[in-house]
mmCIF file of C-alpha atoms in Angstrom:
data_model
loop_
_atom_site.group_PDB
_atom_site.id
_atom_site.type_symbol
_atom_site.label_atom_id
_atom_site.label_comp_id
_atom_site.label_asym_id
_atom_site.label_seq_id
_atom_site.Cartn_x
_atom_site.Cartn_y
_atom_site.Cartn_z
ATOM 1 C CA UNK R 869 -16.992 -18.790 1.217
ATOM 2 C CA UNK R 870 -16.720 -20.783 -2.089
ATOM 3 C CA UNK R 871 -19.552 -21.761 -4.182
ATOM 4 C CA UNK R 872 -21.367 -24.940 -3.121
ATOM 5 C CA UNK R 873 -22.295 -28.652 -4.694
ATOM 6 C CA UNK R 874 -19.924 -29.439 -7.263
ATOM 7 C CA UNK R 875 -17.336 -26.859 -5.971
ATOM 8 C CA UNK R 876 -16.797 -28.267 -2.548
ATOM 9 C CA UNK R 877 -13.472 -29.197 -2.845
ATOM 10 C CA UNK R 878 -12.427 -25.667 -4.596
ATOM 11 C CA UNK R 879 -14.069 -24.411 -1.219
ATOM 12 C CA UNK R 880 -11.979 -26.715 1.049
ATOM 13 C CA UNK R 881 -8.700 -25.792 -0.926
ATOM 14 C CA UNK R 882 -9.720 -22.441 -0.107
ATOM 15 C CA UNK R 883 -10.802 -22.640 3.241
ATOM 16 C CA UNK R 884 -7.049 -24.608 3.292
ATOM 17 C CA UNK R 885 -4.912 -21.289 2.447
ATOM 18 C CA UNK R 886 -6.993 -19.349 4.677
ATOM 19 C CA UNK R 887 -6.516 -21.267 7.841
ATOM 20 C CA UNK R 888 -2.961 -21.957 7.017
ATOM 21 C CA UNK R 889 -2.428 -17.562 6.735
ATOM 22 C CA UNK R 890 -4.321 -17.804 10.466
ATOM 23 C CA UNK R 891 -1.742 -20.193 11.691
ATOM 24 C CA UNK R 892 1.068 -17.428 12.020
ATOM 25 C CA UNK R 893 1.565 -14.718 14.071
ATOM 26 C CA UNK R 894 -0.397 -11.365 14.097
ATOM 27 C CA UNK R 895 2.886 -9.774 12.692
ATOM 28 C CA UNK R 896 4.019 -12.689 10.837
ATOM 29 C CA UNK R 897 4.736 -11.833 7.399
ATOM 30 C CA UNK R 898 3.255 -14.700 5.993
ATOM 31 C CA UNK R 899 0.024 -13.841 7.582
ATOM 32 C CA UNK R 900 -2.213 -12.691 4.590
ATOM 33 C CA UNK R 901 -4.983 -10.992 6.640
ATOM 34 C CA UNK R 902 -8.334 -11.692 8.195
ATOM 35 C CA UNK R 903 -10.516 -14.690 6.816
ATOM 36 C CA UNK R 904 -13.367 -14.246 4.891
ATOM 37 C CA UNK R 905 -16.174 -13.471 7.341
ATOM 38 C CA UNK R 906 -18.974 -16.332 8.113
ATOM 39 C CA UNK R 907 -21.701 -13.833 8.650
ATOM 40 C CA UNK R 908 -22.067 -10.040 7.469
ATOM 41 C CA UNK R 909 -19.172 -8.037 7.039
ATOM 42 C CA UNK R 910 -20.636 -4.595 7.855
ATOM 43 C CA UNK R 911 -24.054 -5.848 9.787
ATOM 44 C CA UNK R 912 -24.647 -2.526 11.236
ATOM 45 C CA UNK R 913 -25.631 -1.556 7.675
ATOM 46 C CA UNK R 914 -28.705 -3.588 6.635
ATOM 47 C CA UNK R 915 -31.129 -2.481 9.382
ATOM 48 C CA UNK R 916 -33.356 -0.980 6.371
ATOM 49 C CA UNK R 917 -33.454 -2.575 2.900
ATOM 50 C CA UNK R 918 -32.101 -0.064 0.347
ATOM 51 C CA UNK R 919 -34.345 1.029 -2.668
ATOM 52 C CA UNK R 920 -31.418 2.089 -4.847
ATOM 53 C CA UNK R 921 -27.534 2.187 -5.869
ATOM 54 C CA UNK R 922 -25.859 5.447 -5.795
ATOM 55 C CA UNK R 923 -22.749 5.550 -8.004
ATOM 56 C CA UNK R 924 -20.207 8.270 -8.136
ATOM 57 C CA UNK R 925 -16.741 8.212 -9.956
ATOM 58 C CA UNK R 926 -14.087 10.328 -8.843
ATOM 59 C CA UNK R 927 -11.263 9.419 -11.659
ATOM 60 C CA UNK R 928 -9.666 6.902 -12.812
ATOM 61 C CA UNK R 929 -11.255 3.705 -11.353
ATOM 62 C CA UNK R 930 -12.505 5.471 -8.336
ATOM 63 C CA UNK R 931 -16.294 5.093 -7.290
ATOM 64 C CA UNK R 932 -18.292 5.249 -4.047
ATOM 65 C CA UNK R 933 -21.531 2.774 -4.644
ATOM 66 C CA UNK R 934 -24.136 3.701 -1.539
ATOM 67 C CA UNK R 935 -26.254 1.413 -1.086
ATOM 68 C CA UNK R 936 -28.743 2.278 1.684
ATOM 69 C CA UNK R 937 -26.715 2.970 4.829
ATOM 70 C CA UNK R 938 -23.694 0.811 3.261
ATOM 71 C CA UNK R 939 -21.294 2.893 1.712
ATOM 72 C CA UNK R 940 -18.774 1.203 -0.304
ATOM 73 C CA UNK R 941 -15.466 3.202 -1.583
ATOM 74 C CA UNK R 942 -13.533 1.375 -4.518
ATOM 75 C CA UNK R 943 -9.621 2.119 -5.335
ATOM 76 C CA UNK R 944 -9.936 6.156 -3.973
ATOM 77 C CA UNK R 945 -6.705 7.164 -5.429
ATOM 78 C CA UNK R 946 -5.741 10.793 -4.951
ATOM 79 C CA UNK R 947 -2.052 11.157 -4.638
ATOM 80 C CA UNK R 948 -0.170 12.186 -7.598
ATOM 81 C CA UNK R 949 3.464 10.838 -8.274
ATOM 82 C CA UNK R 950 5.229 12.606 -10.567
ATOM 83 C CA UNK R 951 5.283 11.116 -14.091
ATOM 84 C CA UNK R 952 8.905 11.551 -14.187
ATOM 85 C CA UNK R 953 9.421 9.441 -11.090
ATOM 86 C CA UNK R 954 8.510 6.372 -13.144
ATOM 87 C CA UNK R 955 11.146 4.526 -15.158
ATOM 88 C CA UNK R 956 11.613 0.904 -16.559
ATOM 89 C CA UNK R 957 9.447 -2.377 -17.810
ATOM 90 C CA UNK R 958 6.984 -2.102 -20.819
ATOM 91 C CA UNK R 959 4.635 0.418 -19.701
ATOM 92 C CA UNK R 960 7.664 2.666 -18.171
ATOM 93 C CA UNK R 961 5.982 2.163 -14.628
ATOM 94 C CA UNK R 962 8.683 -0.534 -13.293
ATOM 95 C CA UNK R 963 10.681 1.704 -10.803
ATOM 96 C CA UNK R 964 10.905 4.798 -9.364
ATOM 97 C CA UNK R 965 13.137 7.175 -8.097
ATOM 98 C CA UNK R 966 12.224 7.228 -4.806
ATOM 99 C CA UNK R 967 9.417 6.452 -2.250
ATOM 100 C CA UNK R 968 6.582 9.110 -2.438
ATOM 101 C CA UNK R 969 3.876 10.070 0.398
ATOM 102 C CA UNK R 970 0.666 9.630 0.480
ATOM 103 C CA UNK R 971 -0.778 13.056 -0.065
ATOM 104 C CA UNK R 972 -3.171 12.863 3.306
ATOM 105 C CA UNK R 973 -4.625 16.330 2.648
ATOM 106 C CA UNK R 974 -5.766 15.524 -0.684
ATOM 107 C CA UNK R 975 -7.497 12.673 0.900
ATOM 108 C CA UNK R 976 -8.926 14.470 3.548
ATOM 109 C CA UNK R 977 -10.269 17.220 1.333
ATOM 110 C CA UNK R 978 -12.274 14.284 -0.993
ATOM 111 C CA UNK R 979 -13.654 12.433 1.981
ATOM 112 C CA UNK R 980 -14.875 15.772 3.573
ATOM 113 C CA UNK R 981 -16.799 16.589 -0.035
ATOM 114 C CA UNK R 982 -17.676 12.854 -0.032
ATOM 115 C CA UNK R 983 -19.540 12.823 3.183
ATOM 116 C CA UNK R 984 -21.129 16.189 2.749
ATOM 117 C CA UNK R 985 -23.141 14.274 0.251
ATOM 118 C CA UNK R 986 -24.681 10.771 -0.542
ATOM 119 C CA UNK R 987 -21.110 8.998 -0.374
ATOM 120 C CA UNK R 988 -20.429 8.932 3.287
ATOM 121 C CA UNK R 989 -19.683 7.811 6.056
ATOM 122 C CA UNK R 990 -17.491 4.797 4.029
ATOM 123 C CA UNK R 991 -17.793 1.518 5.494
ATOM 124 C CA UNK R 992 -16.106 -0.663 3.292
ATOM 125 C CA UNK R 993 -12.916 -0.310 0.927
ATOM 126 C CA UNK R 994 -12.605 -2.302 -2.036
ATOM 127 C CA UNK R 995 -9.660 -2.498 -4.547
ATOM 128 C CA UNK R 996 -9.369 -4.298 -7.783
ATOM 129 C CA UNK R 997 -5.844 -4.335 -8.082
ATOM 130 C CA UNK R 998 -3.241 -3.087 -6.321
ATOM 131 C CA UNK R 999 -1.148 -0.631 -8.898
ATOM 132 C CA UNK R 1000 -0.277 2.629 -7.579
ATOM 133 C CA UNK R 1001 -3.016 4.059 -9.568
ATOM 134 C CA UNK R 1002 -5.657 2.033 -7.524
ATOM 135 C CA UNK R 1003 -4.248 1.022 -3.800
ATOM 136 C CA UNK R 1004 -1.763 3.713 -2.962
ATOM 137 C CA UNK R 1005 -3.887 5.343 -0.791
ATOM 138 C CA UNK R 1006 -5.731 2.425 0.628
ATOM 139 C CA UNK R 1007 -4.141 2.544 3.840
ATOM 140 C CA UNK R 1008 -4.918 5.787 4.681
ATOM 141 C CA UNK R 1009 -8.097 5.618 3.567
ATOM 142 C CA UNK R 1010 -8.578 2.577 5.755
ATOM 143 C CA UNK R 1011 -7.020 4.587 8.975
ATOM 144 C CA UNK R 1012 -9.265 7.599 8.513
ATOM 145 C CA UNK R 1013 -12.619 5.559 8.019
ATOM 146 C CA UNK R 1014 -11.850 2.676 9.792
ATOM 147 C CA UNK R 1015 -13.464 0.559 7.250
ATOM 148 C CA UNK R 1016 -12.543 -3.229 6.434
ATOM 149 C CA UNK R 1017 -10.852 -3.672 3.293
ATOM 150 C CA UNK R 1018 -11.676 -6.356 0.659
ATOM 151 C CA UNK R 1019 -8.404 -7.053 -2.078
ATOM 152 C CA UNK R 1020 -5.719 -8.822 -3.001
ATOM 153 C CA UNK R 1021 -2.699 -10.084 -0.710
ATOM 154 C CA UNK R 1022 -1.017 -7.412 -1.837
ATOM 155 C CA UNK R 1023 -3.038 -4.859 -0.926
ATOM 156 C CA UNK R 1024 -3.475 -6.159 2.531
ATOM 157 C CA UNK R 1025 0.295 -6.163 2.554
ATOM 158 C CA UNK R 1026 0.654 -2.361 1.248
ATOM 159 C CA UNK R 1027 -1.930 -1.394 3.916
ATOM 160 C CA UNK R 1028 0.461 -3.766 6.906
ATOM 161 C CA UNK R 1029 3.474 -1.729 5.817
ATOM 162 C CA UNK R 1030 1.679 1.419 7.085
ATOM 163 C CA UNK R 1031 0.350 0.622 9.843
ATOM 164 C CA UNK R 1032 -3.074 -0.749 9.228
ATOM 165 C CA UNK R 1033 -3.461 -4.369 11.305
ATOM 166 C CA UNK R 1034 -4.165 -7.324 9.585
ATOM 167 C CA UNK R 1035 -6.995 -8.063 10.966
ATOM 168 C CA UNK R 1036 -8.712 -5.033 8.990
ATOM 169 C CA UNK R 1037 -7.779 -6.283 5.747
ATOM 170 C CA UNK R 1038 -9.219 -9.570 4.085
ATOM 171 C CA UNK R 1039 -7.083 -11.183 1.404
ATOM 172 C CA UNK R 1040 -9.766 -12.538 -1.879
ATOM 173 C CA UNK R 1041 -8.405 -14.609 -4.482
ATOM 174 C CA UNK R 1042 -11.496 -15.287 -6.689
ATOM 175 C CA UNK R 1043 -14.719 -17.511 -5.815
ATOM 176 C CA UNK R 1044 -15.402 -15.947 -2.401
ATOM 177 C CA UNK R 1045 -19.215 -15.196 -1.739
ATOM 178 C CA UNK R 1046 -19.037 -12.052 1.207
ATOM 179 C CA UNK R 1047 -22.444 -11.356 2.521
ATOM 180 C CA UNK R 1048 -22.298 -7.539 3.421
ATOM 181 C CA UNK R 1049 -25.679 -7.357 4.755
ATOM 182 C CA UNK R 1050 -28.631 -9.106 4.529
ATOM 183 C CA UNK R 1051 -29.558 -7.228 1.640
ATOM 184 C CA UNK R 1052 -26.109 -7.015 -0.049
ATOM 185 C CA UNK R 1053 -24.040 -9.673 -1.539
ATOM 186 C CA UNK R 1054 -20.727 -9.456 -3.042
ATOM 187 C CA UNK R 1055 -19.416 -12.671 -5.128
ATOM 188 C CA UNK R 1056 -15.510 -12.013 -5.875
ATOM 189 C CA UNK R 1057 -14.682 -12.760 -9.309
ATOM 190 C CA UNK R 1058 -10.645 -13.723 -10.438
ATOM 191 C CA UNK R 1059 -9.691 -11.064 -13.425
ATOM 192 C CA UNK R 1060 -6.855 -10.003 -15.247
ATOM 193 C CA UNK R 1061 -4.911 -6.637 -15.975
ATOM 194 C CA UNK R 1062 -4.631 -5.092 -19.099
ATOM 195 C CA UNK R 1063 -1.154 -5.267 -21.334
ATOM 196 C CA UNK R 1064 0.400 -8.767 -22.263
ATOM 197 C CA UNK R 1065 3.104 -10.889 -21.035
ATOM 198 C CA UNK R 1066 5.467 -10.212 -24.268
ATOM 199 C CA UNK R 1067 4.956 -6.327 -24.127
ATOM 200 C CA UNK R 1068 4.647 -5.422 -20.275
ATOM 201 C CA UNK R 1069 5.196 -8.598 -17.942
ATOM 202 C CA UNK R 1070 5.605 -6.648 -14.745
ATOM 203 C CA UNK R 1071 2.073 -4.731 -15.230
ATOM 204 C CA UNK R 1072 0.436 -7.484 -17.013
ATOM 205 C CA UNK R 1073 1.562 -10.960 -15.515
ATOM 206 C CA UNK R 1074 -0.685 -11.916 -12.025
ATOM 207 C CA UNK R 1075 2.315 -10.696 -9.492
ATOM 208 C CA UNK R 1076 1.618 -10.511 -5.547
ATOM 209 C CA UNK R 1077 4.113 -9.584 -3.057
ATOM 210 C CA UNK R 1078 5.731 -11.732 -1.115
ATOM 211 C CA UNK R 1079 5.854 -10.052 2.436
ATOM 212 C CA UNK R 1080 4.895 -6.945 3.412
ATOM 213 C CA UNK R 1081 6.858 -4.285 2.134
ATOM 214 C CA UNK R 1082 9.179 -1.850 4.174
ATOM 215 C CA UNK R 1083 8.649 1.658 3.979
ATOM 216 C CA UNK R 1084 11.671 4.265 3.643
ATOM 217 C CA UNK R 1085 12.418 6.571 6.498
ATOM 218 C CA UNK R 1086 9.713 8.968 6.283
ATOM 219 C CA UNK R 1087 7.382 5.990 6.217
ATOM 220 C CA UNK R 1088 6.438 5.877 2.612
ATOM 221 C CA UNK R 1089 6.642 3.249 -0.115
ATOM 222 C CA UNK R 1090 7.810 3.077 -3.577
ATOM 223 C CA UNK R 1091 4.990 3.112 -6.109
ATOM 224 C CA UNK R 1092 6.493 1.005 -9.377
ATOM 225 C CA UNK R 1093 4.695 -1.841 -10.452
ATOM 226 C CA UNK R 1094 7.926 -3.893 -10.218
ATOM 227 C CA UNK R 1095 8.784 -2.332 -7.059
ATOM 228 C CA UNK R 1096 6.226 -2.242 -3.260
ATOM 229 C CA UNK R 1097 2.982 -2.173 -6.160
ATOM 230 C CA UNK R 1098 2.581 -5.213 -8.147
ATOM 231 C CA UNK R 1099 -0.824 -5.878 -9.590
ATOM 232 C CA UNK R 1100 -1.812 -8.618 -6.910
ATOM 233 C CA UNK R 1101 -2.541 -11.824 -8.643
ATOM 234 C CA UNK R 1102 -3.655 -10.059 -11.588
ATOM 235 C CA UNK R 1103 -7.233 -8.162 -10.854
ATOM 236 C CA UNK R 1104 -10.517 -9.124 -8.947
ATOM 237 C CA UNK R 1105 -13.935 -8.386 -9.961
ATOM 238 C CA UNK R 1106 -17.192 -7.589 -7.985
ATOM 239 C CA UNK R 1107 -20.594 -8.945 -8.509
ATOM 240 C CA UNK R 1108 -23.022 -6.933 -6.215
ATOM 241 C CA UNK R 1109 -26.589 -8.318 -5.860
ATOM 242 C CA UNK R 1110 -29.433 -6.355 -3.649
ATOM 243 C CA UNK R 1111 -32.691 -7.121 -2.473
ATOM 244 C CA UNK R 1112 -34.889 -4.034 -2.459
ATOM 245 C CA UNK R 1113 -37.930 -3.954 -0.257
ATOM 246 C CA UNK R 1114 -40.209 -5.308 -2.954
ATOM 247 C CA UNK R 1115 -38.147 -8.215 -3.648
ATOM 248 C CA UNK R 1116 -36.844 -6.727 -6.634
ATOM 249 C CA UNK R 1117 -33.059 -7.209 -7.482
ATOM 250 C CA UNK R 1118 -30.418 -4.892 -8.360
ATOM 251 C CA UNK R 1119 -27.363 -6.127 -9.953
ATOM 252 C CA UNK R 1120 -24.371 -4.621 -10.952
ATOM 253 C CA UNK R 1121 -20.568 -6.041 -12.095
ATOM 254 C CA UNK R 1122 -17.479 -3.931 -11.539
ATOM 255 C CA UNK R 1123 -14.315 -4.400 -13.154
ATOM 256 C CA UNK R 1124 -11.204 -1.983 -13.684
ATOM 257 C CA UNK R 1125 -8.959 -3.247 -16.075
ATOM 258 C CA UNK R 1126 -8.961 -6.244 -18.350
ATOM 259 C CA UNK R 1127 -6.933 -7.850 -21.588
ATOM 260 C CA UNK R 1128 -8.486 -10.199 -23.948
ATOM 261 C CA UNK R 1129 -5.891 -12.931 -24.675
ATOM 262 C CA UNK R 1130 -5.424 -14.788 -21.109
ATOM 263 C CA UNK R 1131 -9.444 -14.117 -19.815
ATOM 264 C CA UNK R 1132 -9.512 -17.853 -21.235
ATOM 265 C CA UNK R 1133 -6.584 -18.931 -20.257
ATOM 266 C CA UNK R 1134 -5.845 -20.453 -16.402
ATOM 267 C CA UNK R 1135 -4.494 -17.754 -13.703
ATOM 268 C CA UNK R 1136 -1.510 -19.073 -12.083
ATOM 269 C CA UNK R 1137 0.303 -17.051 -9.287
ATOM 270 C CA UNK R 1138 2.829 -18.582 -7.269
ATOM 271 C CA UNK R 1139 1.928 -22.232 -8.317
ATOM 272 C CA UNK R 1140 -1.561 -22.059 -7.585
ATOM 273 C CA UNK R 1141 -3.799 -22.274 -10.547
ATOM 274 C CA UNK R 1142 -6.889 -20.322 -9.961
ATOM 275 C CA UNK R 1143 -8.468 -20.988 -13.190
ATOM 276 C CA UNK R 1144 -9.861 -19.092 -16.009
ATOM 277 C CA UNK R 1145 -11.033 -15.603 -15.361
ATOM 278 C CA UNK R 1146 -14.065 -16.063 -17.425
ATOM 279 C CA UNK R 1147 -14.960 -19.148 -15.777
ATOM 280 C CA UNK R 1148 -14.731 -17.338 -12.411
ATOM 281 C CA UNK R 1149 -17.290 -15.093 -13.930
ATOM 282 C CA UNK R 1150 -19.403 -17.821 -15.243
ATOM 283 C CA UNK R 1151 -19.680 -19.565 -11.615
ATOM 284 C CA UNK R 1152 -20.235 -15.975 -10.211
ATOM 285 C CA UNK R 1153 -23.140 -15.276 -12.062
ATOM 286 C CA UNK R 1154 -24.750 -18.897 -11.675
ATOM 287 C CA UNK R 1155 -24.173 -19.080 -7.862
ATOM 288 C CA UNK R 1156 -26.516 -15.739 -7.769
ATOM 289 C CA UNK R 1157 -28.802 -17.255 -10.155
ATOM 290 C CA UNK R 1158 -28.318 -14.467 -12.723
ATOM 291 C CA UNK R 1159 -28.865 -14.508 -16.602
ATOM 292 C CA UNK R 1160 -27.921 -10.941 -16.700
ATOM 293 C CA UNK R 1161 -26.866 -8.137 -15.048
ATOM 294 C CA UNK R 1162 -28.404 -4.542 -14.507
ATOM 295 C CA UNK R 1163 -24.830 -2.158 -15.151
ATOM 296 C CA UNK R 1164 -21.339 -3.564 -16.056
ATOM 297 C CA UNK R 1165 -18.427 -1.046 -14.908
ATOM 298 C CA UNK R 1166 -15.797 -2.200 -17.303
ATOM 299 C CA UNK R 1167 -12.593 -2.071 -18.790
ATOM 300 C CA UNK R 1168 -10.780 -3.174 -21.463
ATOM 301 C CA UNK R 1169 -12.431 -1.771 -24.691
ATOM 302 C CA UNK R 1170 -14.107 -3.911 -27.073
ATOM 303 C CA UNK R 1171 -12.176 -6.728 -27.169
ATOM 304 C CA UNK R 1172 -12.847 -7.476 -23.360
ATOM 305 C CA UNK R 1173 -16.449 -6.695 -23.882
ATOM 306 C CA UNK R 1174 -16.618 -9.236 -26.765
ATOM 307 C CA UNK R 1175 -15.646 -11.825 -24.296
ATOM 308 C CA UNK R 1176 -17.430 -10.672 -21.335
ATOM 309 C CA UNK R 1177 -20.541 -9.444 -22.579
ATOM 310 C CA UNK R 1178 -22.214 -12.751 -23.827
ATOM 311 C CA UNK R 1179 -22.073 -13.896 -20.062
ATOM 312 C CA UNK R 1180 -23.094 -10.594 -18.143
ATOM 313 C CA UNK R 1181 -25.884 -9.324 -20.777
ATOM 314 C CA UNK R 1182 -25.976 -6.252 -18.909
ATOM 315 C CA UNK R 1183 -28.498 -3.366 -19.776
ATOM 316 C CA UNK R 1184 -25.829 -0.640 -19.519
ATOM 317 C CA UNK R 1185 -22.105 -0.040 -19.465
ATOM 318 C CA UNK R 1186 -19.894 2.467 -17.893
ATOM 319 C CA UNK R 1187 -16.336 2.333 -19.181
ATOM 320 C CA UNK R 1188 -13.852 2.294 -16.364
ATOM 321 C CA UNK R 1189 -9.841 3.833 -15.726
ATOM 322 C CA UNK R 1190 -10.828 7.089 -17.210
ATOM 323 C CA UNK R 1191 -8.714 10.055 -17.048
ATOM 324 C CA UNK R 1192 -4.811 10.615 -16.020
ATOM 325 C CA UNK R 1193 -3.128 9.457 -12.871
ATOM 326 C CA UNK R 1194 -0.495 12.319 -13.305
ATOM 327 C CA UNK R 1195 -2.756 15.452 -13.790
ATOM 328 C CA UNK R 1196 -3.771 17.071 -10.055
ATOM 329 C CA UNK R 1197 -6.919 15.578 -8.871
ATOM 330 C CA UNK R 1198 -8.320 19.541 -8.990
ATOM 331 C CA UNK R 1199 -8.014 19.651 -12.309
ATOM 332 C CA UNK R 1200 -10.677 17.247 -13.075
ATOM 333 C CA UNK R 1201 -11.033 14.784 -15.797
ATOM 334 C CA UNK R 1202 -8.632 16.017 -19.201
ATOM 335 C CA UNK R 1203 -9.147 12.780 -20.670
ATOM 336 C CA UNK R 1204 -12.816 12.287 -21.834
ATOM 337 C CA UNK R 1205 -13.864 8.757 -23.233
ATOM 338 C CA UNK R 1206 -13.175 7.997 -26.793
ATOM 339 C CA UNK R 1207 -13.605 4.187 -27.983
ATOM 340 C CA UNK R 1208 -14.826 4.159 -31.220
ATOM 341 C CA UNK R 1209 -14.731 0.149 -31.287
ATOM 342 C CA UNK R 1210 -16.521 -0.187 -27.970
ATOM 343 C CA UNK R 1211 -18.836 2.384 -28.790
ATOM 344 C CA UNK R 1212 -19.864 0.511 -31.639
ATOM 345 C CA UNK R 1213 -19.994 -3.062 -30.252
ATOM 346 C CA UNK R 1214 -22.402 -1.721 -27.359
ATOM 347 C CA UNK R 1215 -24.842 -0.583 -30.032
ATOM 348 C CA UNK R 1216 -24.991 -3.451 -32.070
ATOM 349 C CA UNK R 1217 -25.323 -5.381 -29.093
ATOM 350 C CA UNK R 1218 -28.115 -2.889 -27.952
ATOM 351 C CA UNK R 1219 -26.383 -2.205 -24.493
ATOM 352 C CA UNK R 1220 -26.734 1.622 -23.225
ATOM 353 C CA UNK R 1221 -23.069 3.138 -23.229
ATOM 354 C CA UNK R 1222 -23.097 5.490 -20.323
ATOM 355 C CA UNK R 1223 -19.699 7.134 -20.295
ATOM 356 C CA UNK R 1224 -18.348 9.594 -17.131
ATOM 357 C CA UNK R 1225 -17.526 12.878 -18.289
ATOM 358 C CA UNK R 1226 -16.260 14.913 -15.473
ATOM 359 C CA UNK R 1227 -15.366 13.637 -11.795
ATOM 360 C CA UNK R 1228 -18.030 13.372 -9.306
ATOM 361 C CA UNK R 1229 -20.621 12.264 -11.984
ATOM 362 C CA UNK R 1230 -23.128 10.382 -10.440
ATOM 363 C CA UNK R 1231 -25.904 7.845 -11.097
ATOM 364 C CA UNK R 1232 -28.761 5.900 -9.728
ATOM 365 C CA UNK R 1233 -29.944 2.356 -10.212
ATOM 366 C CA UNK R 1234 -33.337 1.320 -8.851
ATOM 367 C CA UNK R 1235 -36.669 -0.043 -9.369
ATOM 368 C CA UNK R 1236 -37.273 2.599 -12.687
ATOM 369 C CA UNK R 1237 -33.803 1.593 -14.042
ATOM 370 C CA UNK R 1238 -30.610 3.307 -14.340
ATOM 371 C CA UNK R 1239 -29.847 7.054 -14.777
ATOM 372 C CA UNK R 1240 -27.160 9.876 -14.304
ATOM 373 C CA UNK R 1241 -28.565 12.238 -11.339
ATOM 374 C CA UNK R 1242 -27.595 15.331 -11.028
ATOM 375 C CA UNK R 1243 -24.341 16.078 -7.965
ATOM 376 C CA UNK R 1244 -23.773 19.667 -8.205
ATOM 377 C CA UNK R 1245 -22.977 19.890 -4.413
ATOM 378 C CA UNK R 1246 -20.059 17.925 -4.689
ATOM 379 C CA UNK R 1247 -19.086 19.130 -8.134
ATOM 380 C CA UNK R 1248 -18.793 22.485 -6.094
ATOM 381 C CA UNK R 1249 -16.292 21.867 -3.757
ATOM 382 C CA UNK R 1250 -13.960 21.393 -6.905
ATOM 383 C CA UNK R 1251 -15.614 23.902 -9.441
ATOM 384 C CA UNK R 1252 -16.093 21.070 -11.614
#
């Protein structure tokens, strides 16, 4: 559902796209998946008004957002494809030697840890973009949680390739307003990926898969960004608004990549102009009636922050996309946050910088503000 009023034509265009997708048979490779629902996507999670948002980070841009009975998992990449499998392209990630399996044992172990505390059961999956270090494990998360997926068309195609039903994945393009339950609404923002067309086009340019990829004989996909895992039309940001029992609203925005040079230029994928990412953010904020957000979980450093901060006006900023996607998950975070330019810019802007330090760090946003909380129970499972 796109914005109302002056944006009616945009909504009609989006509806036409979804309607065309729905005209194909369930197994047709042009079918993008389930349409954006007209009612709550996860209605069973809205029986009690939430009092807080608990955010748990577990590497790269993996998060759980616990909002009352609603447990959202973002990305969830736990598998590790060896670095020497990748080659080519501006970023060295274009192609791989061979397909690689999802590390199901690692995902199962992690899900067990999340369920042991306030991180499960997961009942919604979202992906920011569709590179291997974000959506590679999403098909298996979908199988073990049976949760719906919200992400790019590419994410939906990747999931379908590994036997996830098309009806379990909702492809979003930016501008959608998705009511998750009676207290929580998620607005989708069209965003971009880091890098540039000149330096790493296969990684940066907004590219979608054109059909469901074909797994190898063992049922595995190839992780290269010019193979089965392009970014999925750039990136998606998600703006959350949460109504608490006292009618106070909690708000946060999350992105997991970004580049300054084309945030303010039209995003064109497959010949469709989706507009400027910064305009998509402005429209989402206006539709939600927000002059500012409580928290921005963001990526792209000071150059991206300088463009988006004046729109979001967050009270706190959590750097996203940290750590290595080659180092085994059980070793934890080996790449602490270190960005002097961003640190200085946020200080000048009076925005609190709250960098994650170790996998399974957790924070709470509630009526009293935003703060880090103890998460020793989960961390003990990995000796973090």
